[in-house]
Amino acid sequence: MTTPSDAATPVDAMLAAANAMDEHTLRAGLRDAARDLGVNVAVIDVVLPFLNAVGRAWERGDCSVASEHFASQVVRSWLTGAALADVDAASTATDPIVLACPPGERHDLGLLCFHVLLVRSGVPSRFLGSDTPLPGLADVCRVVGASGVIVAATRRRVFEAHGGALRVLARHYPLSIGGAGADAEVAEHVGATLLPSDMRRSLAQVVRWHSGDATGVNVSA
Ligand code: B12
């Protein structure tokens, strides 16, 4: 088995640390990546590849469910803690974009990564996380005066199952969808704009839209 010290890349080292339940080394990998690359580049070039590596290892049987849970929790705590520690003003600004996964969707780490990228790029964002009731999502949008909504799911059928409620939401707020379950057809079905799975491109698209550049998110799509 690869150990953290003989791993070829930071992602390999973090995967070895996850398998060994070595929280100190896993957190050090996240901290060093953020210090060397900046938080946003670390999220895109280290955290997302790490989560994908954990997923592939889990599918091959090279990473236990317990290690996957451990890795997910350490990453989550870093994303909600250290990764946002210095951006309070931006994250509490008005007219935020509201981010949520629909009922039945527990895979929310990709969306949480996107939340961090948005906030650190100066786009106010509120992250509601997994399994969010859609009436509750609409209530939050009203209370915070949402400028837009982003809904993510890993499986296409999650969007389809909530097509009616999402179409209603899209009549009131610019709605975008992302994640592995999102495609052009289901986006059209729910009245949303499709965000590319490449987070650099999605981030650029949403930042342009938020700054009022019409070449960003096509809110009327
Ligand atoms: C971690 C994990 C879990 C965790 C979720 C932890 C969490 N809070 O997120 C837990 C244990 C809860 C879980 C549960 C289940 N899981 Co699961 N899970 C995974 C795993 C191992 C990793 C997923 C992950 O976080 N990947 C990292 C993300 C960031 O990568 P990604 O999803 O590929 O996303 C890319 C892009 O789509 C984009 N992106 C993602 N989100 C967003 C959002 C926006 C806005 C944008 C712009 C882009 C974007 O960024 C990524 C680019 O690198 C995958 C295996 C895998 N190979 O992915 C299975 C997987 C997703 N799970 C799967 C399944 C089947 C389940 C369960 C049904 C298992 C069960 N029988 O209970 C349940 C479903 C629970 C539910 N109701 O949702 C299947 C889905 C298959 C399918 N498409 O139908 C997978 C693919 C495993 C498999 N091969 O079978 N799972």
PDB file of C-alpha atoms and ligand atoms in Angstrom:
ATOM      1  CA  MET A   1       0.000   0.000   0.000  1.00  0.00           C
ATOM      2  CA  THR A   2       1.198   3.532  -0.807  1.00  0.00           C
ATOM      3  CA  THR A   3       2.084   5.483   2.314  1.00  0.00           C
ATOM      4  CA  PRO A   4       1.783   9.288   2.487  1.00  0.00           C
ATOM      5  CA  SER A   5       5.595   9.659   2.475  1.00  0.00           C
ATOM      6  CA  ASP A   6       6.251   7.667  -0.757  1.00  0.00           C
ATOM      7  CA  ALA A   7       3.268   9.038  -2.704  1.00  0.00           C
ATOM      8  CA  ALA A   8       4.012  10.627  -6.117  1.00  0.00           C
ATOM      9  CA  THR A   9       1.613  13.573  -5.969  1.00  0.00           C
ATOM     10  CA  PRO A  10      -0.223  15.528  -3.271  1.00  0.00           C
ATOM     11  CA  VAL A  11      -3.460  13.782  -4.291  1.00  0.00           C
ATOM     12  CA  ASP A  12      -1.774  10.356  -3.949  1.00  0.00           C
ATOM     13  CA  ALA A  13      -0.459  11.367  -0.523  1.00  0.00           C
ATOM     14  CA  MET A  14      -3.903  12.485   0.586  1.00  0.00           C
ATOM     15  CA  LEU A  15      -5.469   9.266  -0.703  1.00  0.00           C
ATOM     16  CA  ALA A  16      -2.912   7.227   1.242  1.00  0.00           C
ATOM     17  CA  ALA A  17      -3.650   9.353   4.324  1.00  0.00           C
ATOM     18  CA  ALA A  18      -7.390   8.757   3.909  1.00  0.00           C
ATOM     19  CA  ASN A  19      -6.826   5.006   3.690  1.00  0.00           C
ATOM     20  CA  ALA A  20      -4.660   5.138   6.807  1.00  0.00           C
ATOM     21  CA  MET A  21      -7.266   7.339   8.604  1.00  0.00           C
ATOM     22  CA  ASP A  22      -4.399   9.794   9.093  1.00  0.00           C
ATOM     23  CA  GLU A  23      -6.266  13.045   9.695  1.00  0.00           C
ATOM     24  CA  HIS A  24      -3.144  15.081  10.451  1.00  0.00           C
ATOM     25  CA  THR A  25      -1.539  14.289   7.077  1.00  0.00           C
ATOM     26  CA  LEU A  26      -4.810  14.754   5.202  1.00  0.00           C
ATOM     27  CA  ARG A  27      -5.333  18.195   6.760  1.00  0.00           C
ATOM     28  CA  ALA A  28      -1.687  19.077   6.108  1.00  0.00           C
ATOM     29  CA  GLY A  29      -2.216  18.207   2.408  1.00  0.00           C
ATOM     30  CA  LEU A  30      -5.183  20.594   2.223  1.00  0.00           C
ATOM     31  CA  ARG A  31      -3.362  23.335   4.151  1.00  0.00           C
ATOM     32  CA  ASP A  32      -0.198  23.068   2.038  1.00  0.00           C
ATOM     33  CA  ALA A  33      -2.170  23.063  -1.228  1.00  0.00           C
ATOM     34  CA  ALA A  34      -4.011  26.236  -0.172  1.00  0.00           C
ATOM     35  CA  ARG A  35      -0.762  27.903   0.920  1.00  0.00           C
ATOM     36  CA  ASP A  36       1.117  26.993  -2.275  1.00  0.00           C
ATOM     37  CA  LEU A  37      -1.666  27.436  -4.849  1.00  0.00           C
ATOM     38  CA  GLY A  38      -4.242  29.699  -3.211  1.00  0.00           C
ATOM     39  CA  VAL A  39      -7.578  28.322  -2.008  1.00  0.00           C
ATOM     40  CA  ASN A  40      -9.467  28.411  -5.325  1.00  0.00           C
ATOM     41  CA  VAL A  41      -6.741  26.674  -7.332  1.00  0.00           C
ATOM     42  CA  ALA A  42      -6.343  24.174  -4.480  1.00  0.00           C
ATOM     43  CA  VAL A  43     -10.078  23.410  -4.606  1.00  0.00           C
ATOM     44  CA  ILE A  44     -10.039  22.884  -8.383  1.00  0.00           C
ATOM     45  CA  ASP A  45      -6.666  21.184  -8.827  1.00  0.00           C
ATOM     46  CA  VAL A  46      -6.330  19.234  -5.562  1.00  0.00           C
ATOM     47  CA  VAL A  47      -9.639  18.871  -3.677  1.00  0.00           C
ATOM     48  CA  LEU A  48     -11.818  17.883  -6.669  1.00  0.00           C
ATOM     49  CA  PRO A  49      -9.206  15.429  -8.081  1.00  0.00           C
ATOM     50  CA  PHE A  50      -8.818  14.023  -4.545  1.00  0.00           C
ATOM     51  CA  LEU A  51     -12.579  13.465  -4.189  1.00  0.00           C
ATOM     52  CA  ASN A  52     -12.637  11.829  -7.624  1.00  0.00           C
ATOM     53  CA  ALA A  53      -9.640   9.655  -6.690  1.00  0.00           C
ATOM     54  CA  VAL A  54     -11.445   8.570  -3.502  1.00  0.00           C
ATOM     55  CA  GLY A  55     -14.523   7.753  -5.608  1.00  0.00           C
ATOM     56  CA  ARG A  56     -12.530   5.694  -8.128  1.00  0.00           C
ATOM     57  CA  ALA A  57     -10.624   3.879  -5.348  1.00  0.00           C
ATOM     58  CA  TRP A  58     -13.918   3.132  -3.611  1.00  0.00           C
ATOM     59  CA  GLU A  59     -15.387   1.750  -6.868  1.00  0.00           C
ATOM     60  CA  ARG A  60     -12.281  -0.488  -7.336  1.00  0.00           C
ATOM     61  CA  GLY A  61     -12.543  -1.695  -3.739  1.00  0.00           C
ATOM     62  CA  ASP A  62      -9.212   0.002  -2.869  1.00  0.00           C
ATOM     63  CA  CYS A  63     -10.833   2.382  -0.371  1.00  0.00           C
ATOM     64  CA  SER A  64     -13.343   1.293   2.251  1.00  0.00           C
ATOM     65  CA  VAL A  65     -16.683   2.999   2.795  1.00  0.00           C
ATOM     66  CA  ALA A  66     -15.319   4.097   6.181  1.00  0.00           C
ATOM     67  CA  SER A  67     -12.256   5.720   4.544  1.00  0.00           C
ATOM     68  CA  GLU A  68     -14.509   7.431   1.985  1.00  0.00           C
ATOM     69  CA  HIS A  69     -16.695   8.798   4.813  1.00  0.00           C
ATOM     70  CA  PHE A  70     -13.584   9.908   6.716  1.00  0.00           C
ATOM     71  CA  ALA A  71     -12.135  11.664   3.646  1.00  0.00           C
ATOM     72  CA  SER A  72     -15.484  13.338   2.899  1.00  0.00           C
ATOM     73  CA  GLN A  73     -15.810  14.662   6.456  1.00  0.00           C
ATOM     74  CA  VAL A  74     -12.260  16.037   6.631  1.00  0.00           C
ATOM     75  CA  VAL A  75     -12.705  17.766   3.259  1.00  0.00           C
ATOM     76  CA  ARG A  76     -16.089  19.142   4.317  1.00  0.00           C
ATOM     77  CA  SER A  77     -14.713  20.582   7.535  1.00  0.00           C
ATOM     78  CA  TRP A  78     -11.815  22.203   5.624  1.00  0.00           C
ATOM     79  CA  LEU A  79     -14.153  23.664   2.986  1.00  0.00           C
ATOM     80  CA  THR A  80     -16.496  25.161   5.591  1.00  0.00           C
ATOM     81  CA  GLY A  81     -13.697  26.235   7.959  1.00  0.00           C
ATOM     82  CA  ALA A  82     -10.187  27.137   6.820  1.00  0.00           C
ATOM     83  CA  ALA A  83     -11.169  27.673   3.176  1.00  0.00           C
ATOM     84  CA  LEU A  84     -13.631  30.429   4.129  1.00  0.00           C
ATOM     85  CA  ALA A  85     -12.004  31.784   7.279  1.00  0.00           C
ATOM     86  CA  ASP A  86     -10.896  35.108   5.747  1.00  0.00           C
ATOM     87  CA  VAL A  87     -13.908  36.009   3.580  1.00  0.00           C
ATOM     88  CA  ASP A  88     -16.687  36.956   5.986  1.00  0.00           C
ATOM     89  CA  ALA A  89     -17.582  40.261   4.336  1.00  0.00           C
ATOM     90  CA  ALA A  90     -18.148  38.752   0.887  1.00  0.00           C
ATOM     91  CA  SER A  91     -20.083  35.779   2.205  1.00  0.00           C
ATOM     92  CA  THR A  92     -22.593  37.971   4.049  1.00  0.00           C
ATOM     93  CA  ALA A  93     -23.194  40.439   1.219  1.00  0.00           C
ATOM     94  CA  THR A  94     -26.733  40.965  -0.088  1.00  0.00           C
ATOM     95  CA  ASP A  95     -28.461  39.393  -3.133  1.00  0.00           C
ATOM     96  CA  PRO A  96     -26.697  36.059  -2.835  1.00  0.00           C
ATOM     97  CA  ILE A  97     -26.937  33.090  -5.125  1.00  0.00           C
ATOM     98  CA  VAL A  98     -28.523  30.186  -3.198  1.00  0.00           C
ATOM     99  CA  LEU A  99     -27.027  26.697  -3.653  1.00  0.00           C
ATOM    100  CA  ALA A 100     -28.807  23.443  -2.799  1.00  0.00           C
ATOM    101  CA  CYS A 101     -29.215  19.771  -3.682  1.00  0.00           C
ATOM    102  CA  PRO A 102     -32.822  18.620  -4.176  1.00  0.00           C
ATOM    103  CA  PRO A 103     -34.604  16.102  -1.953  1.00  0.00           C
ATOM    104  CA  GLY A 104     -33.054  12.658  -2.324  1.00  0.00           C
ATOM    105  CA  GLU A 105     -29.604  13.996  -3.231  1.00  0.00           C
ATOM    106  CA  ARG A 106     -26.930  13.525  -0.600  1.00  0.00           C
ATOM    107  CA  HIS A 107     -23.876  14.130  -2.827  1.00  0.00           C
ATOM    108  CA  ASP A 108     -23.233  17.775  -1.951  1.00  0.00           C
ATOM    109  CA  LEU A 109     -19.436  18.058  -1.797  1.00  0.00           C
ATOM    110  CA  GLY A 110     -19.100  19.201  -5.431  1.00  0.00           C
ATOM    111  CA  LEU A 111     -21.639  21.955  -4.772  1.00  0.00           C
ATOM    112  CA  LEU A 112     -19.863  22.897  -1.536  1.00  0.00           C
ATOM    113  CA  CYS A 113     -16.617  23.283  -3.532  1.00  0.00           C
ATOM    114  CA  PHE A 114     -18.484  25.573  -5.933  1.00  0.00           C
ATOM    115  CA  HIS A 115     -19.800  27.632  -2.995  1.00  0.00           C
ATOM    116  CA  VAL A 116     -16.229  28.200  -1.768  1.00  0.00           C
ATOM    117  CA  LEU A 117     -15.110  29.186  -5.281  1.00  0.00           C
ATOM    118  CA  LEU A 118     -17.990  31.660  -5.623  1.00  0.00           C
ATOM    119  CA  VAL A 119     -17.505  33.289  -2.223  1.00  0.00           C
ATOM    120  CA  ARG A 120     -13.756  33.614  -2.759  1.00  0.00           C
ATOM    121  CA  SER A 121     -14.428  35.159  -6.176  1.00  0.00           C
ATOM    122  CA  GLY A 122     -16.583  37.867  -4.588  1.00  0.00           C
ATOM    123  CA  VAL A 123     -19.953  36.341  -5.495  1.00  0.00           C
ATOM    124  CA  PRO A 124     -22.168  36.137  -2.371  1.00  0.00           C
ATOM    125  CA  SER A 125     -23.489  32.633  -1.924  1.00  0.00           C
ATOM    126  CA  ARG A 126     -25.589  30.697   0.584  1.00  0.00           C
ATOM    127  CA  PHE A 127     -25.023  26.940   0.720  1.00  0.00           C
ATOM    128  CA  LEU A 128     -27.969  24.838   1.950  1.00  0.00           C
ATOM    129  CA  GLY A 129     -26.410  21.449   1.178  1.00  0.00           C
ATOM    130  CA  SER A 130     -27.925  18.041   0.580  1.00  0.00           C
ATOM    131  CA  ASP A 131     -31.530  16.893   0.544  1.00  0.00           C
ATOM    132  CA  THR A 132     -33.120  20.378   0.625  1.00  0.00           C
ATOM    133  CA  PRO A 133     -36.953  20.515   0.464  1.00  0.00           C
ATOM    134  CA  LEU A 134     -37.806  22.704  -2.525  1.00  0.00           C
ATOM    135  CA  PRO A 135     -40.511  24.759  -0.735  1.00  0.00           C
ATOM    136  CA  GLY A 136     -37.855  25.517   1.901  1.00  0.00           C
ATOM    137  CA  LEU A 137     -35.409  26.513  -0.836  1.00  0.00           C
ATOM    138  CA  ALA A 138     -37.983  28.934  -2.278  1.00  0.00           C
ATOM    139  CA  ASP A 139     -38.550  30.399   1.217  1.00  0.00           C
ATOM    140  CA  VAL A 140     -34.828  30.975   1.723  1.00  0.00           C
ATOM    141  CA  CYS A 141     -34.586  32.646  -1.693  1.00  0.00           C
ATOM    142  CA  ARG A 142     -37.376  35.041  -0.718  1.00  0.00           C
ATOM    143  CA  VAL A 143     -35.892  35.818   2.725  1.00  0.00           C
ATOM    144  CA  VAL A 144     -32.358  36.539   1.482  1.00  0.00           C
ATOM    145  CA  GLY A 145     -33.460  38.253  -1.760  1.00  0.00           C
ATOM    146  CA  ALA A 146     -31.674  35.698  -3.926  1.00  0.00           C
ATOM    147  CA  SER A 147     -30.200  36.898  -7.213  1.00  0.00           C
ATOM    148  CA  GLY A 148     -30.142  33.321  -8.545  1.00  0.00           C
ATOM    149  CA  VAL A 149     -30.296  29.663  -7.615  1.00  0.00           C
ATOM    150  CA  ILE A 150     -27.942  26.784  -8.393  1.00  0.00           C
ATOM    151  CA  VAL A 151     -29.196  23.237  -7.889  1.00  0.00           C
ATOM    152  CA  ALA A 152     -26.853  20.234  -8.211  1.00  0.00           C
ATOM    153  CA  ALA A 153     -27.380  16.479  -8.417  1.00  0.00           C
ATOM    154  CA  THR A 154     -25.284  13.433  -9.267  1.00  0.00           C
ATOM    155  CA  ARG A 155     -28.150  11.590 -10.941  1.00  0.00           C
ATOM    156  CA  ARG A 156     -30.311  12.953 -13.750  1.00  0.00           C
ATOM    157  CA  ARG A 157     -33.446  11.358 -12.327  1.00  0.00           C
ATOM    158  CA  VAL A 158     -33.209  13.575  -9.229  1.00  0.00           C
ATOM    159  CA  PHE A 159     -33.752  16.635 -11.453  1.00  0.00           C
ATOM    160  CA  GLU A 160     -36.526  14.843 -13.340  1.00  0.00           C
ATOM    161  CA  ALA A 161     -38.303  13.824 -10.117  1.00  0.00           C
ATOM    162  CA  HIS A 162     -38.507  17.503  -9.077  1.00  0.00           C
ATOM    163  CA  GLY A 163     -39.083  18.966 -12.533  1.00  0.00           C
ATOM    164  CA  GLY A 164     -42.373  20.672 -11.615  1.00  0.00           C
ATOM    165  CA  ALA A 165     -41.034  22.420  -8.506  1.00  0.00           C
ATOM    166  CA  LEU A 166     -37.830  23.428 -10.294  1.00  0.00           C
ATOM    167  CA  ARG A 167     -39.792  24.937 -13.190  1.00  0.00           C
ATOM    168  CA  VAL A 168     -41.820  26.998 -10.677  1.00  0.00           C
ATOM    169  CA  LEU A 169     -38.596  28.142  -8.987  1.00  0.00           C
ATOM    170  CA  ALA A 170     -37.142  29.078 -12.390  1.00  0.00           C
ATOM    171  CA  ARG A 171     -40.083  31.429 -13.017  1.00  0.00           C
ATOM    172  CA  HIS A 172     -39.053  33.484  -9.968  1.00  0.00           C
ATOM    173  CA  TYR A 173     -35.256  33.239  -9.957  1.00  0.00           C
ATOM    174  CA  PRO A 174     -32.573  32.634 -12.593  1.00  0.00           C
ATOM    175  CA  LEU A 175     -31.947  28.904 -12.112  1.00  0.00           C
ATOM    176  CA  SER A 176     -28.804  26.985 -13.090  1.00  0.00           C
ATOM    177  CA  ILE A 177     -28.091  23.303 -12.654  1.00  0.00           C
ATOM    178  CA  GLY A 178     -24.781  21.452 -12.322  1.00  0.00           C
ATOM    179  CA  GLY A 179     -23.197  18.193 -11.217  1.00  0.00           C
ATOM    180  CA  ALA A 180     -22.858  14.821 -12.908  1.00  0.00           C
ATOM    181  CA  GLY A 181     -26.658  14.452 -13.320  1.00  0.00           C
ATOM    182  CA  ALA A 182     -27.070  17.731 -15.215  1.00  0.00           C
ATOM    183  CA  ASP A 183     -27.245  17.832 -19.007  1.00  0.00           C
ATOM    184  CA  ALA A 184     -28.686  20.140 -21.669  1.00  0.00           C
ATOM    185  CA  GLU A 185     -31.902  18.150 -22.042  1.00  0.00           C
ATOM    186  CA  VAL A 186     -32.806  18.091 -18.352  1.00  0.00           C
ATOM    187  CA  ALA A 187     -31.779  21.765 -18.037  1.00  0.00           C
ATOM    188  CA  GLU A 188     -34.264  22.647 -20.746  1.00  0.00           C
ATOM    189  CA  HIS A 189     -36.868  20.423 -19.089  1.00  0.00           C
ATOM    190  CA  VAL A 190     -36.642  22.330 -15.775  1.00  0.00           C
ATOM    191  CA  GLY A 191     -36.132  25.783 -17.332  1.00  0.00           C
ATOM    192  CA  ALA A 192     -32.537  26.126 -16.146  1.00  0.00           C
ATOM    193  CA  THR A 193     -29.159  27.085 -17.564  1.00  0.00           C
ATOM    194  CA  LEU A 194     -26.657  24.216 -17.674  1.00  0.00           C
ATOM    195  CA  LEU A 195     -23.358  24.817 -15.868  1.00  0.00           C
ATOM    196  CA  PRO A 196     -20.362  22.981 -17.380  1.00  0.00           C
ATOM    197  CA  SER A 197     -18.963  20.131 -15.254  1.00  0.00           C
ATOM    198  CA  ASP A 198     -15.556  21.870 -15.509  1.00  0.00           C
ATOM    199  CA  MET A 199     -15.696  24.127 -12.446  1.00  0.00           C
ATOM    200  CA  ARG A 200     -13.225  26.676 -13.857  1.00  0.00           C
ATOM    201  CA  ARG A 201     -15.595  27.278 -16.760  1.00  0.00           C
ATOM    202  CA  SER A 202     -18.689  27.275 -14.531  1.00  0.00           C
ATOM    203  CA  LEU A 203     -17.100  29.707 -12.115  1.00  0.00           C
ATOM    204  CA  ALA A 204     -16.096  32.068 -14.930  1.00  0.00           C
ATOM    205  CA  GLN A 205     -19.634  31.853 -16.326  1.00  0.00           C
ATOM    206  CA  VAL A 206     -21.337  32.668 -13.011  1.00  0.00           C
ATOM    207  CA  VAL A 207     -18.845  35.416 -12.095  1.00  0.00           C
ATOM    208  CA  ARG A 208     -19.432  37.091 -15.494  1.00  0.00           C
ATOM    209  CA  TRP A 209     -23.184  36.821 -15.049  1.00  0.00           C
ATOM    210  CA  HIS A 210     -23.070  38.185 -11.520  1.00  0.00           C
ATOM    211  CA  SER A 211     -21.032  41.175 -12.674  1.00  0.00           C
ATOM    212  CA  GLY A 212     -23.756  41.947 -15.218  1.00  0.00           C
ATOM    213  CA  ASP A 213     -22.008  40.630 -18.315  1.00  0.00           C
ATOM    214  CA  ALA A 214     -24.693  39.117 -20.550  1.00  0.00           C
ATOM    215  CA  THR A 215     -22.213  36.594 -21.967  1.00  0.00           C
ATOM    216  CA  GLY A 216     -22.264  34.866 -18.559  1.00  0.00           C
ATOM    217  CA  VAL A 217     -25.140  32.661 -17.389  1.00  0.00           C
ATOM    218  CA  ASN A 218     -27.973  32.892 -19.893  1.00  0.00           C
ATOM    219  CA  VAL A 219     -30.759  33.546 -17.433  1.00  0.00           C
ATOM    220  CA  SER A 220     -33.466  33.326 -20.069  1.00  0.00           C
ATOM    221  CA  ALA A 221     -32.424  29.885 -21.368  1.00  0.00           C
TER     222      ALA A 221
HETATM  223  C1  B12 B   1     -18.839  10.231  -1.671  1.00  0.00           C
HETATM  224  C2  B12 B   1     -19.966   9.439  -2.317  1.00  0.00           C
HETATM  225  C3  B12 B   1     -21.127   9.295  -1.577  1.00  0.00           C
HETATM  226  C4  B12 B   1     -21.351   9.959  -0.215  1.00  0.00           C
HETATM  227  C5  B12 B   1     -21.733  11.432  -0.474  1.00  0.00           C
HETATM  228  C6  B12 B   1     -20.986  12.375   0.435  1.00  0.00           C
HETATM  229  C7  B12 B   1     -21.400  13.806   0.142  1.00  0.00           C
HETATM  230  N1  B12 B   1     -21.972  14.428   1.141  1.00  0.00           N
HETATM  231  O1  B12 B   1     -21.228  14.344  -0.950  1.00  0.00           O
HETATM  232  C8  B12 B   1     -22.526   9.121   0.353  1.00  0.00           C
HETATM  233  C9  B12 B   1     -21.958   8.007   1.234  1.00  0.00           C
HETATM  234  C10 B12 B   1     -23.575   9.887   1.159  1.00  0.00           C
HETATM  235  C11 B12 B   1     -23.108   8.494  -0.925  1.00  0.00           C
HETATM  236  C12 B12 B   1     -24.361   7.945  -0.988  1.00  0.00           C
HETATM  237  C13 B12 B   1     -24.871   7.318  -2.116  1.00  0.00           C
HETATM  238  N2  B12 B   1     -24.242   7.122  -3.284  1.00  0.00           N
HETATM  239 CO1  B12 B   1     -22.531   7.857  -3.721  1.00  0.00          CO
HETATM  240  N3  B12 B   1     -20.798   8.229  -4.215  1.00  0.00           N
HETATM  241  C14 B12 B   1     -19.848   8.891  -3.630  1.00  0.00           C
HETATM  242  C15 B12 B   1     -18.578   8.873  -4.509  1.00  0.00           C
HETATM  243  C16 B12 B   1     -17.619   7.824  -3.909  1.00  0.00           C
HETATM  244  C17 B12 B   1     -17.867  10.210  -4.644  1.00  0.00           C
HETATM  245  C18 B12 B   1     -18.818  11.354  -5.050  1.00  0.00           C
HETATM  246  C19 B12 B   1     -18.107  12.668  -4.982  1.00  0.00           C
HETATM  247  O2  B12 B   1     -18.220  13.447  -4.036  1.00  0.00           O
HETATM  248  N4  B12 B   1     -17.310  12.934  -6.002  1.00  0.00           N
HETATM  249  C20 B12 B   1     -16.613  14.220  -6.107  1.00  0.00           C
HETATM  250  C21 B12 B   1     -17.394  15.121  -7.013  1.00  0.00           C
HETATM  251  C22 B12 B   1     -16.929  16.523  -6.817  1.00  0.00           C
HETATM  252  O3  B12 B   1     -17.117  14.685  -8.329  1.00  0.00           O
HETATM  253  P1  B12 B   1     -18.257  14.442  -9.397  1.00  0.00           P
HETATM  254  O4  B12 B   1     -19.516  14.073  -8.720  1.00  0.00           O
HETATM  255  O5  B12 B   1     -17.683  13.578 -10.456  1.00  0.00           O
HETATM  256  O6  B12 B   1     -18.478  15.931  -9.972  1.00  0.00           O
HETATM  257  C23 B12 B   1     -17.729  16.474 -11.047  1.00  0.00           C
HETATM  258  C24 B12 B   1     -18.593  17.366 -11.874  1.00  0.00           C
HETATM  259  O7  B12 B   1     -19.876  16.846 -12.053  1.00  0.00           O
HETATM  260  C25 B12 B   1     -18.545  18.684 -11.170  1.00  0.00           C
HETATM  261  N5  B12 B   1     -19.584  19.031 -10.227  1.00  0.00           N
HETATM  262  C26 B12 B   1     -20.034  18.336  -9.169  1.00  0.00           C
HETATM  263  N6  B12 B   1     -20.938  19.044  -8.512  1.00  0.00           N
HETATM  264  C27 B12 B   1     -21.071  20.225  -9.144  1.00  0.00           C
HETATM  265  C28 B12 B   1     -21.850  21.340  -8.883  1.00  0.00           C
HETATM  266  C29 B12 B   1     -21.777  22.447  -9.730  1.00  0.00           C
HETATM  267  C30 B12 B   1     -22.616  23.655  -9.433  1.00  0.00           C
HETATM  268  C31 B12 B   1     -20.916  22.432 -10.843  1.00  0.00           C
HETATM  269  C32 B12 B   1     -20.855  23.615 -11.723  1.00  0.00           C
HETATM  270  C33 B12 B   1     -20.130  21.306 -11.113  1.00  0.00           C
HETATM  271  C34 B12 B   1     -20.207  20.231 -10.256  1.00  0.00           C
HETATM  272  O8  B12 B   1     -17.349  18.672 -10.409  1.00  0.00           O
HETATM  273  C35 B12 B   1     -16.709  17.447 -10.503  1.00  0.00           C
HETATM  274  C36 B12 B   1     -15.544  17.691 -11.439  1.00  0.00           C
HETATM  275  O9  B12 B   1     -14.422  17.092 -10.902  1.00  0.00           O
HETATM  276  C37 B12 B   1     -19.171   8.450  -5.892  1.00  0.00           C
HETATM  277  C38 B12 B   1     -18.220   7.664  -6.786  1.00  0.00           C
HETATM  278  C39 B12 B   1     -17.616   8.534  -7.854  1.00  0.00           C
HETATM  279  N7  B12 B   1     -16.779   7.940  -8.652  1.00  0.00           N
HETATM  280  O10 B12 B   1     -17.914   9.709  -7.987  1.00  0.00           O
HETATM  281  C40 B12 B   1     -20.437   7.670  -5.507  1.00  0.00           C
HETATM  282  C41 B12 B   1     -21.644   7.725  -6.428  1.00  0.00           C
HETATM  283  C42 B12 B   1     -21.879   9.153  -6.913  1.00  0.00           C
HETATM  284  N8  B12 B   1     -22.703   7.306  -5.527  1.00  0.00           N
HETATM  285  C43 B12 B   1     -23.582   6.539  -6.072  1.00  0.00           C
HETATM  286  C44 B12 B   1     -24.688   5.945  -5.410  1.00  0.00           C
HETATM  287  C45 B12 B   1     -25.487   4.927  -6.215  1.00  0.00           C
HETATM  288  C46 B12 B   1     -24.991   6.273  -4.083  1.00  0.00           C
HETATM  289  C47 B12 B   1     -26.140   5.714  -3.255  1.00  0.00           C
HETATM  290  C48 B12 B   1     -27.475   5.519  -3.975  1.00  0.00           C
HETATM  291  C49 B12 B   1     -25.636   4.415  -2.631  1.00  0.00           C
HETATM  292  C50 B12 B   1     -26.673   3.659  -1.812  1.00  0.00           C
HETATM  293  N9  B12 B   1     -27.073   2.536  -2.358  1.00  0.00           N
HETATM  294  O11 B12 B   1     -27.080   4.136  -0.770  1.00  0.00           O
HETATM  295  C51 B12 B   1     -26.262   6.775  -2.156  1.00  0.00           C
HETATM  296  C52 B12 B   1     -27.206   7.877  -2.615  1.00  0.00           C
HETATM  297  C53 B12 B   1     -27.622   8.713  -1.513  1.00  0.00           C
HETATM  298  C54 B12 B   1     -28.454   9.855  -2.023  1.00  0.00           C
HETATM  299  N10 B12 B   1     -29.730   9.783  -1.706  1.00  0.00           N
HETATM  300  O12 B12 B   1     -27.971  10.773  -2.668  1.00  0.00           O
HETATM  301  C55 B12 B   1     -23.286   6.314  -7.548  1.00  0.00           C
HETATM  302  C56 B12 B   1     -24.189   7.147  -8.483  1.00  0.00           C
HETATM  303  C57 B12 B   1     -24.523   6.335  -9.737  1.00  0.00           C
HETATM  304  C58 B12 B   1     -25.554   7.017 -10.587  1.00  0.00           C
HETATM  305  N11 B12 B   1     -25.124   7.969 -11.409  1.00  0.00           N
HETATM  306  O13 B12 B   1     -26.712   6.697 -10.484  1.00  0.00           O
HETATM  307  C59 B12 B   1     -21.749   6.662  -7.598  1.00  0.00           C
HETATM  308  C60 B12 B   1     -21.229   7.214  -8.957  1.00  0.00           C
HETATM  309  C61 B12 B   1     -20.985   5.377  -7.224  1.00  0.00           C
HETATM  310  C62 B12 B   1     -21.209   4.248  -8.214  1.00  0.00           C
HETATM  311  N12 B12 B   1     -20.317   4.084  -9.184  1.00  0.00           N
HETATM  312  O14 B12 B   1     -22.176   3.529  -8.107  1.00  0.00           O
HETATM  313  N13 B12 B   1     -22.217   8.557  -1.948  1.00  0.00           N
END
